[in-house]
Amino acid sequence: MKVSVAVITYNQEHTLPQTLDSILIQKGDFSLEIVIGEDCSTDGTRNVVIDYQRRFPDIVKPILRPKTRGIMG
């Protein structure tokens, strides 16, 4: 079984690592994927997402928007 966790983020450079780490430490009889929708943040959020994708390429699947779309976009 695969568990998919969706994370939507915008300007959360300082809180995103704790969020992702808390997901990554979960253990169970399942594989895990984290899909991160990064909405063209103006801080370092995108760099955090890219760093986690580099470190966990089989788990972290980023969606990097070229421009801000907002939560309803």
C-alpha atoms as a printed R data frame, in Angstrom:
   type eleno elety resid chain resno      x      y       z
1  ATOM     1    CA   MET     A     1  0.000  0.000   0.000
2  ATOM     2    CA   LYS     A     2  1.172  3.527  -0.749
3  ATOM     3    CA   VAL     A     3  0.279  6.512   1.407
4  ATOM     4    CA   SER     A     4  0.320  9.856  -0.407
5  ATOM     5    CA   VAL     A     5  0.552 13.034   1.642
6  ATOM     6    CA   ALA     A     6 -0.303 16.310  -0.076
7  ATOM     7    CA   VAL     A     7  1.409 19.440   1.252
8  ATOM     8    CA   ILE     A     8  0.471 22.847  -0.127
9  ATOM     9    CA   THR     A     9  2.947 25.543   0.760
10 ATOM    10    CA   TYR     A    10  3.581 29.241   0.245
11 ATOM    11    CA   ASN     A    11  6.160 31.280   2.184
12 ATOM    12    CA   GLN     A    12  6.742 28.622   4.847
13 ATOM    13    CA   GLU     A    13 10.516 28.406   4.709
14 ATOM    14    CA   HIS     A    14 10.876 28.180   8.492
15 ATOM    15    CA   THR     A    15  8.049 25.712   9.237
16 ATOM    16    CA   LEU     A    16  8.187 23.414   6.211
17 ATOM    17    CA   PRO     A    17 11.216 21.367   7.372
18 ATOM    18    CA   GLN     A    18  9.432 20.416  10.606
19 ATOM    19    CA   THR     A    19  6.312 19.488   8.635
20 ATOM    20    CA   LEU     A    20  8.231 17.288   6.202
21 ATOM    21    CA   ASP     A    21 10.356 15.691   8.923
22 ATOM    22    CA   SER     A    22  7.223 14.790  10.897
23 ATOM    23    CA   ILE     A    23  5.814 13.038   7.816
24 ATOM    24    CA   LEU     A    24  9.082 11.266   7.006
25 ATOM    25    CA   ILE     A    25  9.438  9.697  10.472
26 ATOM    26    CA   GLN     A    26  6.127  7.859  10.173
27 ATOM    27    CA   LYS     A    27  6.621  4.104  10.120
28 ATOM    28    CA   GLY     A    28  4.198  1.453   8.984
29 ATOM    29    CA   ASP     A    29  3.511 -1.300   6.510
30 ATOM    30    CA   PHE     A    30  3.293  1.095   3.561
31 ATOM    31    CA   SER     A    31  5.402  3.066   1.140
32 ATOM    32    CA   LEU     A    32  5.223  6.833   1.328
33 ATOM    33    CA   GLU     A    33  5.135  9.699  -1.120
34 ATOM    34    CA   ILE     A    34  4.921 13.385  -0.314
35 ATOM    35    CA   VAL     A    35  3.505 15.582  -3.057
36 ATOM    36    CA   ILE     A    36  4.398 19.210  -2.382
37 ATOM    37    CA   GLY     A    37  2.614 22.003  -4.227
38 ATOM    38    CA   GLU     A    38  4.943 25.002  -3.969
39 ATOM    39    CA   ASP     A    39  3.146 28.144  -5.132
40 ATOM    40    CA   CYS     A    40  6.095 30.324  -6.188
41 ATOM    41    CA   SER     A    41  6.985 31.534  -2.695
42 ATOM    42    CA   THR     A    42  8.882 34.777  -2.234
43 ATOM    43    CA   ASP     A    43 11.059 33.412   0.578
44 ATOM    44    CA   GLY     A    44 13.274 30.287   0.598
45 ATOM    45    CA   THR     A    45 10.424 27.753   0.617
46 ATOM    46    CA   ARG     A    46 11.205 26.547  -2.900
47 ATOM    47    CA   ASN     A    47 14.813 25.868  -1.892
48 ATOM    48    CA   VAL     A    48 13.595 23.775   1.046
49 ATOM    49    CA   VAL     A    49 11.359 21.746  -1.281
50 ATOM    50    CA   ILE     A    50 14.201 21.192  -3.756
51 ATOM    51    CA   ASP     A    51 16.556 20.176  -0.938
52 ATOM    52    CA   TYR     A    52 14.103 17.565   0.379
53 ATOM    53    CA   GLN     A    53 13.475 16.262  -3.139
54 ATOM    54    CA   ARG     A    54 17.229 15.898  -3.630
55 ATOM    55    CA   ARG     A    55 17.609 14.073  -0.302
56 ATOM    56    CA   PHE     A    56 14.511 11.869  -0.703
57 ATOM    57    CA   PRO     A    57 14.029 11.487  -4.484
58 ATOM    58    CA   ASP     A    58 11.854  8.376  -4.216
59 ATOM    59    CA   ILE     A    59  9.501 10.004  -1.709
60 ATOM    60    CA   VAL     A    60  9.295 13.768  -2.307
61 ATOM    61    CA   LYS     A    61  7.478 14.785  -5.502
62 ATOM    62    CA   PRO     A    62  7.464 18.576  -5.936
63 ATOM    63    CA   ILE     A    63  5.040 20.548  -8.057
64 ATOM    64    CA   LEU     A    64  6.803 23.861  -8.603
65 ATOM    65    CA   ARG     A    65  4.502 26.544  -9.988
66 ATOM    66    CA   PRO     A    66  6.016 29.168 -12.317
67 ATOM    67    CA   LYS     A    67  3.723 31.855 -10.833
68 ATOM    68    CA   THR     A    68  1.489 32.164  -7.778
69 ATOM    69    CA   ARG     A    69 -1.953 30.654  -8.296
70 ATOM    70    CA   GLY     A    70 -3.343 30.781  -4.776
71 ATOM    71    CA   ILE     A    71 -5.080 28.003  -2.886
72 ATOM    72    CA   MET     A    72 -8.035 27.808  -5.259
73 ATOM    73    CA   GLY     A    73 -5.806 27.693  -8.360
